[in-house]
Short mmCIF file of C-alpha atoms and ligand atoms in Angstrom, two decimals:
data_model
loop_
_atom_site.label_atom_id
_atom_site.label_comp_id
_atom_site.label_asym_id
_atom_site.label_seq_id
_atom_site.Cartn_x
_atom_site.Cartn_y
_atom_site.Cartn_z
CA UNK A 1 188.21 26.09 -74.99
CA UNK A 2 187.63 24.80 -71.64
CA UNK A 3 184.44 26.14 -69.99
CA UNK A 4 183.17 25.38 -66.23
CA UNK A 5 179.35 26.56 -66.28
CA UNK A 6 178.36 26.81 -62.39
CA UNK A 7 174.78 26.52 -61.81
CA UNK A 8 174.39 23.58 -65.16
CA UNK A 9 171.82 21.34 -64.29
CA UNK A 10 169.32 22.90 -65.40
CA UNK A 11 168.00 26.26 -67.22
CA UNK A 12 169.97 28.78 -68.78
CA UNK A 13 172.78 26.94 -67.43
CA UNK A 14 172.61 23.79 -68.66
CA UNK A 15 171.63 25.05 -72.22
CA UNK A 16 174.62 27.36 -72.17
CA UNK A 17 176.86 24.02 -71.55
CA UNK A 18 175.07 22.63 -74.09
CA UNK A 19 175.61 25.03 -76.98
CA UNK A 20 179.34 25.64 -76.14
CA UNK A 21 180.16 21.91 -76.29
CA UNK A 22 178.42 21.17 -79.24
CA UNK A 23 180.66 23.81 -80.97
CA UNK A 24 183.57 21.74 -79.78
CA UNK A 25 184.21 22.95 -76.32
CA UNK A 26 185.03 21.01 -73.36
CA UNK A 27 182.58 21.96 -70.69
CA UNK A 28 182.28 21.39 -66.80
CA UNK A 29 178.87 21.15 -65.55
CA UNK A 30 178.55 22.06 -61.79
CA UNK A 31 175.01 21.98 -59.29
CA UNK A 32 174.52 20.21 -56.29
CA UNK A 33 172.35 17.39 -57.70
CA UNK A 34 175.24 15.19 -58.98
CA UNK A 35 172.89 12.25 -60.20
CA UNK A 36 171.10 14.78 -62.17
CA UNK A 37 174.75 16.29 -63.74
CA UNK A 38 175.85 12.48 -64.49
CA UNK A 39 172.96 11.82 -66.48
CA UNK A 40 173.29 14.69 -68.65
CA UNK A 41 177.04 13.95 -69.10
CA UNK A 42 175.74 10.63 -70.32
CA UNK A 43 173.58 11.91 -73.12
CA UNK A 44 175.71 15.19 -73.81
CA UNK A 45 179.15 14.84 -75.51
CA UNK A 46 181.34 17.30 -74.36
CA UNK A 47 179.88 17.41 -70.56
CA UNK A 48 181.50 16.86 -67.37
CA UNK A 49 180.20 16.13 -64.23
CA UNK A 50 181.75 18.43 -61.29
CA UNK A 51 178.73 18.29 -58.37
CA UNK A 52 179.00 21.31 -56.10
CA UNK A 53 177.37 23.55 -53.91
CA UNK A 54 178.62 27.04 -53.87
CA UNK A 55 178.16 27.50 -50.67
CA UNK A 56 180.59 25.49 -49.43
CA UNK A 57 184.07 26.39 -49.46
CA UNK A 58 185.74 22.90 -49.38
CA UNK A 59 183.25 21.56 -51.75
CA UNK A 60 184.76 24.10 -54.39
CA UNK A 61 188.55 23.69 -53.39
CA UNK A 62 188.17 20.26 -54.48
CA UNK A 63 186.31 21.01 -57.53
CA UNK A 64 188.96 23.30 -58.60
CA UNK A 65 191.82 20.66 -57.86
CA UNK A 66 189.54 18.44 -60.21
CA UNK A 67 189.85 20.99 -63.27
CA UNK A 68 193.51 21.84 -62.05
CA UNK A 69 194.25 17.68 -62.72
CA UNK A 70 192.84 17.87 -65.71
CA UNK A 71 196.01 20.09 -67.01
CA UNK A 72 194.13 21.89 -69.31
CA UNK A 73 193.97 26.09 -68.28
CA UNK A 74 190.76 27.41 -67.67
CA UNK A 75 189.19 29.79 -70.66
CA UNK A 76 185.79 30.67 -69.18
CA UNK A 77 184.03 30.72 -66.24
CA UNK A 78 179.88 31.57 -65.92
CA UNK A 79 178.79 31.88 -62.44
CA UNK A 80 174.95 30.99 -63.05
CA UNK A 81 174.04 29.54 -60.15
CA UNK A 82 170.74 30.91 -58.51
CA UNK A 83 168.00 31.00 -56.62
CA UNK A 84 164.57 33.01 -56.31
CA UNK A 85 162.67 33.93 -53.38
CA UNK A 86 159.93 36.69 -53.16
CA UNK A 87 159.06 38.98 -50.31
CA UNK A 88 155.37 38.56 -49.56
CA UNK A 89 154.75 39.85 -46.20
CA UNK A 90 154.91 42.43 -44.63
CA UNK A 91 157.15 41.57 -42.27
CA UNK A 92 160.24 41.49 -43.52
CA UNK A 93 161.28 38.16 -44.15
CA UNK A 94 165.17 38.13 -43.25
CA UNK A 95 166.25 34.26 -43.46
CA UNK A 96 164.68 34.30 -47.10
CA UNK A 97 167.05 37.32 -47.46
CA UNK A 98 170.17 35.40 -45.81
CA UNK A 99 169.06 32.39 -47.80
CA UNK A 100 169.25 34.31 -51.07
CA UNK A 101 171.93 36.55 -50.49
CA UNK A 102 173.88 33.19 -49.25
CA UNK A 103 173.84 31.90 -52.86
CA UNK A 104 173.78 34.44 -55.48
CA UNK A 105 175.87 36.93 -53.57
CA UNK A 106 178.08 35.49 -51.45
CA UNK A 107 178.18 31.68 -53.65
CA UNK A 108 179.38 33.75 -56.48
CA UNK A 109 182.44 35.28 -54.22
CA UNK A 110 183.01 32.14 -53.52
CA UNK A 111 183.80 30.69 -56.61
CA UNK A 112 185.58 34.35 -57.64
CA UNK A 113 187.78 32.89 -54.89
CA UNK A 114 188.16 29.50 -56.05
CA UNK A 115 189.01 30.30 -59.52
CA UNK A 116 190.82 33.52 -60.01
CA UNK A 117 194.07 31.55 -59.22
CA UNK A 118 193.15 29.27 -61.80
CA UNK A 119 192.14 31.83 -64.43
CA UNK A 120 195.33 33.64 -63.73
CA UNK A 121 197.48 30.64 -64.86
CA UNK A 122 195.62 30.39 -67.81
CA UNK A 123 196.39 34.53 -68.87
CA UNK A 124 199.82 33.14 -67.81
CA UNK A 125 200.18 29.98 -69.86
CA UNK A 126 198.07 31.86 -73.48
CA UNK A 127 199.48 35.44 -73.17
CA UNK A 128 197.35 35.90 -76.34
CA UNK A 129 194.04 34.96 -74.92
CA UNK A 130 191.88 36.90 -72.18
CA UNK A 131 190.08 34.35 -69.62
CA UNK A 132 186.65 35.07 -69.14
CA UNK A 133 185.03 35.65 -65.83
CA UNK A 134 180.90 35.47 -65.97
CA UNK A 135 178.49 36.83 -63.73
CA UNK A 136 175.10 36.30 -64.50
CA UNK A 137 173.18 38.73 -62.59
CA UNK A 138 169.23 40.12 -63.99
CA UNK A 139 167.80 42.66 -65.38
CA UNK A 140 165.95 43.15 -62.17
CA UNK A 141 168.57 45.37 -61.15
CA UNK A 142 167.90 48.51 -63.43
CA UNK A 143 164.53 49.09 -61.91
CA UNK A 144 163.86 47.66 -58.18
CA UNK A 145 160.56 45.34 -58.78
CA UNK A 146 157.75 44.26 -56.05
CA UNK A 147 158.45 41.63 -53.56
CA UNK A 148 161.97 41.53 -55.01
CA UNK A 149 163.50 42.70 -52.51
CA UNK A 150 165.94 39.76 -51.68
CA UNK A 151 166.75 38.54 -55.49
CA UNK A 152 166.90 41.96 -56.51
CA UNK A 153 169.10 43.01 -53.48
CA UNK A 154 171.44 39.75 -54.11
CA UNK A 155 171.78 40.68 -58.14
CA UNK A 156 172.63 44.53 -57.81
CA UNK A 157 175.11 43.15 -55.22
CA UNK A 158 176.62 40.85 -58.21
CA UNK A 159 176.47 43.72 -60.71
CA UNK A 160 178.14 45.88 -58.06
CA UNK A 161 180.90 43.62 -57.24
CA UNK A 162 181.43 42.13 -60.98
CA UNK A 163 181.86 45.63 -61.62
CA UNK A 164 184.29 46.52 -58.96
CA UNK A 165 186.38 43.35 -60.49
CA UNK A 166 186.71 44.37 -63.27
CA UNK A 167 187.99 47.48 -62.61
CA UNK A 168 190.57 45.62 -60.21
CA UNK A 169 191.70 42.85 -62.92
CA UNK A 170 190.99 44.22 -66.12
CA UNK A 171 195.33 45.12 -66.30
CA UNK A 172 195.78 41.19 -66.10
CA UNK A 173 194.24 40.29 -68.58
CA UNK A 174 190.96 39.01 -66.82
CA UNK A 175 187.70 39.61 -69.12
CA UNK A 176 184.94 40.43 -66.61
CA UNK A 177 181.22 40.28 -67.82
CA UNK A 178 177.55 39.71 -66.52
CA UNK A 179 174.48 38.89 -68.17
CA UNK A 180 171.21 40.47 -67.03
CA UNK A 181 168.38 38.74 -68.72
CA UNK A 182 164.59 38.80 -68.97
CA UNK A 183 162.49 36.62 -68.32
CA UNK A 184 163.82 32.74 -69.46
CA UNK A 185 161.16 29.74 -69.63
CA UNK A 186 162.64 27.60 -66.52
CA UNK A 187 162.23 25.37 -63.49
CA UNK A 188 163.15 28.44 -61.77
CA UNK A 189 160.32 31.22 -63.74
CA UNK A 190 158.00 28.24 -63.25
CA UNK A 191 157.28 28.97 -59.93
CA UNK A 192 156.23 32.47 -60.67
CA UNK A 193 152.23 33.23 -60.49
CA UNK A 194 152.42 36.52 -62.35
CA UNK A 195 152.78 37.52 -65.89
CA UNK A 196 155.94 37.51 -67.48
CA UNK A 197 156.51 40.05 -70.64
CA UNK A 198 158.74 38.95 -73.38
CA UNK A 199 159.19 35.23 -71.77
CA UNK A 200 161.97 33.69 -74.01
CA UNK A 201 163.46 30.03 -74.50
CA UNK A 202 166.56 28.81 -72.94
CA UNK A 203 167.74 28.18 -76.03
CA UNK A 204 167.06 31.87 -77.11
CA UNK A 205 168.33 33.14 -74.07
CA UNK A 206 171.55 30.72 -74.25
CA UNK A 207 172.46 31.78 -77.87
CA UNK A 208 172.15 35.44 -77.12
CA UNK A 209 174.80 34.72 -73.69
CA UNK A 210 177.35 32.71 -76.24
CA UNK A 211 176.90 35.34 -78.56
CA UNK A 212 177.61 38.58 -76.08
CA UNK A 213 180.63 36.66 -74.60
CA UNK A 214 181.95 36.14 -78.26
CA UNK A 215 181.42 40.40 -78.76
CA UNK A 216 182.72 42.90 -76.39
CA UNK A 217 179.66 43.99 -74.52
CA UNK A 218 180.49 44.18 -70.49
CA UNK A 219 176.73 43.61 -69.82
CA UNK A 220 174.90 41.13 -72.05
CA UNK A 221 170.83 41.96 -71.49
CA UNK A 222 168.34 40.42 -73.92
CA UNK A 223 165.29 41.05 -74.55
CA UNK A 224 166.45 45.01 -75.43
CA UNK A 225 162.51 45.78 -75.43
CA UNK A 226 162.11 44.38 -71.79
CA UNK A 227 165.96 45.67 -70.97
CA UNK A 228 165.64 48.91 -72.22
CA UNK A 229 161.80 49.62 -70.79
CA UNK A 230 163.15 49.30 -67.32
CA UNK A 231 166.74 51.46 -67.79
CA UNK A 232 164.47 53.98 -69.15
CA UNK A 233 161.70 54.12 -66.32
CA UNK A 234 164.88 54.48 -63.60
CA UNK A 235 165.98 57.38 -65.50
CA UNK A 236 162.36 58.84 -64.74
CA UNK A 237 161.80 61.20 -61.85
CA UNK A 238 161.04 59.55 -58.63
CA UNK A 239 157.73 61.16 -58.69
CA UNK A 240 156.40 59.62 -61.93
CA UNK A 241 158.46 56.13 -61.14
CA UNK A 242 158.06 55.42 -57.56
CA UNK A 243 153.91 55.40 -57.91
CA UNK A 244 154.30 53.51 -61.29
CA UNK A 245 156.31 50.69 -58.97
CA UNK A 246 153.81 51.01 -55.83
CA UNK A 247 150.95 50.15 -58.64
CA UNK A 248 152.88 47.10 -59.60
CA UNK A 249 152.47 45.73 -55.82
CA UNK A 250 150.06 43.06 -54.28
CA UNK A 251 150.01 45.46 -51.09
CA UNK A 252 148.20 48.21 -52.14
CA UNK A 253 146.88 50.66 -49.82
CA UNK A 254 143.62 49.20 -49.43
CA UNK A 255 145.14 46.03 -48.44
CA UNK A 256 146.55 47.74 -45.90
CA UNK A 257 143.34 49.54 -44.25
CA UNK A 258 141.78 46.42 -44.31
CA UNK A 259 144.50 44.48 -42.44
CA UNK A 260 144.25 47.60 -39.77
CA UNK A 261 140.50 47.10 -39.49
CA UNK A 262 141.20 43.50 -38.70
CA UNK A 263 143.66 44.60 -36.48
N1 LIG B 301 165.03 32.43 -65.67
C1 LIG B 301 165.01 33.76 -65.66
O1 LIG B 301 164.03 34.41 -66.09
C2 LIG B 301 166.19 34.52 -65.14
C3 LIG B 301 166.20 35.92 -65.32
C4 LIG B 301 167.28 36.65 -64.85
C5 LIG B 301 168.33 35.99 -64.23
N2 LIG B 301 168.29 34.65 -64.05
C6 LIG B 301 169.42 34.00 -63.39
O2 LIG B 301 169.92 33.00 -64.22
C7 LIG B 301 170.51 31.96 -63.43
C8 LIG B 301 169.95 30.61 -63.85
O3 LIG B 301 168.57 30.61 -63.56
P1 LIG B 301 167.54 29.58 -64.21
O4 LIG B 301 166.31 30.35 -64.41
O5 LIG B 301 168.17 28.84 -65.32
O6 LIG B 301 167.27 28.64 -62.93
P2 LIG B 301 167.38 27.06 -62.67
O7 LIG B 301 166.91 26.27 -63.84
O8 LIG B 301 166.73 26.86 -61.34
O9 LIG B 301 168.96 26.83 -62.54
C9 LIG B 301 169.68 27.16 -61.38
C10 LIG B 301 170.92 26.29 -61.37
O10 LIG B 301 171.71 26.68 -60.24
C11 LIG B 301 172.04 25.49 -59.50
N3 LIG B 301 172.26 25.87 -58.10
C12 LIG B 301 171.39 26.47 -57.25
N4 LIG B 301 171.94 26.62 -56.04
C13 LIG B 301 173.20 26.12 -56.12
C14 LIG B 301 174.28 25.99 -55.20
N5 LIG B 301 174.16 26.37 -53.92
N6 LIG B 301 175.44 25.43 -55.64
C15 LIG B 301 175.56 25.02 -56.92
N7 LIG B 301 174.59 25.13 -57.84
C16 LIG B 301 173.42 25.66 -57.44
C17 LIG B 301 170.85 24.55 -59.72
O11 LIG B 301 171.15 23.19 -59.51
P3 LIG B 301 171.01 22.43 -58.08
O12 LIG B 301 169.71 22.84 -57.49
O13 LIG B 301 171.12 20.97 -58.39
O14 LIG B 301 172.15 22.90 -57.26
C18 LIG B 301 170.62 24.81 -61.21
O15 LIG B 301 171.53 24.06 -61.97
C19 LIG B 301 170.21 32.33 -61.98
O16 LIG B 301 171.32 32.98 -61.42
C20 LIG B 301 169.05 33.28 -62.10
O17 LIG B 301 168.96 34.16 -61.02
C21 LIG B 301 167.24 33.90 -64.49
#
């Protein structure tokens, strides 16, 4: 198969990249950092470089024509690019909001746009096989979470739209999926100064994604204990879940006395 993992420089995405070329797949690696994607297409077999940044249109015309050279059709693509930013004050913070949104939401249209052409040639050229279109959005989105208001926002906007898409190309053949995991052990949970239940490995995380896309699931979410927890408290009544949420936040009420007395 031919793979292009967007978002592969590091993380879940790189891992991903990893596992499907050493099962024999030919995979594209795309992030910004291209000196960081060239050395890892040095030491991996099976990895090529294709720097981009998803939020630029022309950068990701051109990386398309790149795949398009090679003459090989597309099988898979996993949008995994991301980016985390948390809400902390109580202002709210709207360029961290744009910032976010900019990538996960509207970097992942973009490259729905880039490639749908592409993956539509494929469906053309192996009637027999179903190209694979990969969102990977978070588990965040069954439950909204504390100061997540902009990653949380920018994921339910994925799962929304991913969902929408698939309704829209399922008839031609396009496979439509996302992946909504935990919590993953990378540069990107590194940051985080808070606890982190059911913290996997990359390369537990990346087996379970190859392994979903290989089944039929529409949403791959791992771990089920973590997963499952949060679909259940949404189902609860707003009266038992909304004050279970408020006890979760750093801005507890008296937080916010004490900022009035200053004030
Ligand atoms: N880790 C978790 O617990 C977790 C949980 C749920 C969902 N997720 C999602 O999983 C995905 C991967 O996250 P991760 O934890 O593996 O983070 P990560 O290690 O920081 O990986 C993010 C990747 O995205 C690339 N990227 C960021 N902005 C980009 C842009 N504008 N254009 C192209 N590439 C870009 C980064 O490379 P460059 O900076 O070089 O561009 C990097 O390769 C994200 O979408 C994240 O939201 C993660």
């Amino acid at each position: 198969m031919n793979i292009w993992v967007v978002g592969a420089s590091s993380g879940i995405g790189l891992e991903v990249a990893k596992q499907y070329a050493a099962n024999g797949h030919r995979v594209w690696i795309s992030a910004r950092n291209e000196e960081q994607l060239t050395t890892i297409a040095l030491e991996n077999k099976g990895l090529l470089p294709l720097p981009v940044d998803i939020t630029d249109d022309n950068a990701l015309a051109l990386a398309v024509s790149q795949i398009e050279q090679s003459g090989q059709p597309l099988d898979k693509v996993i949008i995994n690019a991301g980016t985390c930013e948390y809400i902390d004050s109580y202002e709210i913070e709207r360029d961290k909001i744009r910032r976010v949104m900019e990538t996960n939401f509207f970097g992942a249209i973009n490259v729905v746009n880039a490639v749908l052409p592409l993956l539509r040639l494929s469906k053309k050229q192996q009637p027999s096989m179903d190209p694979q279109l990969v969102f990977v959005s978070s588990s965040v989105t069954y439950q909204a979470l504390p100061r997540a208001g902009a990653y949380g926002a920018s994921k339910a906007a994925v799962r929304y739209f991913a969902e929408t898409l698939r309704a829209d190309v399922v008839h031609e053949g396009i496979d439509v999926r996302i992946v909504s995991p935990g919590f993953v052990k990378t540069p990107l949970t590194d940051q985080n100064d808070f606890p982190m239940p059911f913290l996997l490995s990359v390369e537990n995380a990346a087996s379970r994604i190859l392994k979903g896309l290989g089944g039929k699931q529409f949403d791959i979410h791992f771990p089920k204990r973590f997963t499952y927890s949060l679909k259940f408290m949404s189902l609860l009544p707003d009266c038992i879940r909304l004050p279970l949420v408020a006890k979760a936040s750093r801005h507890d009420a008296s937080q916010l006395n004490s900022s009035s007395a200053h004030d």
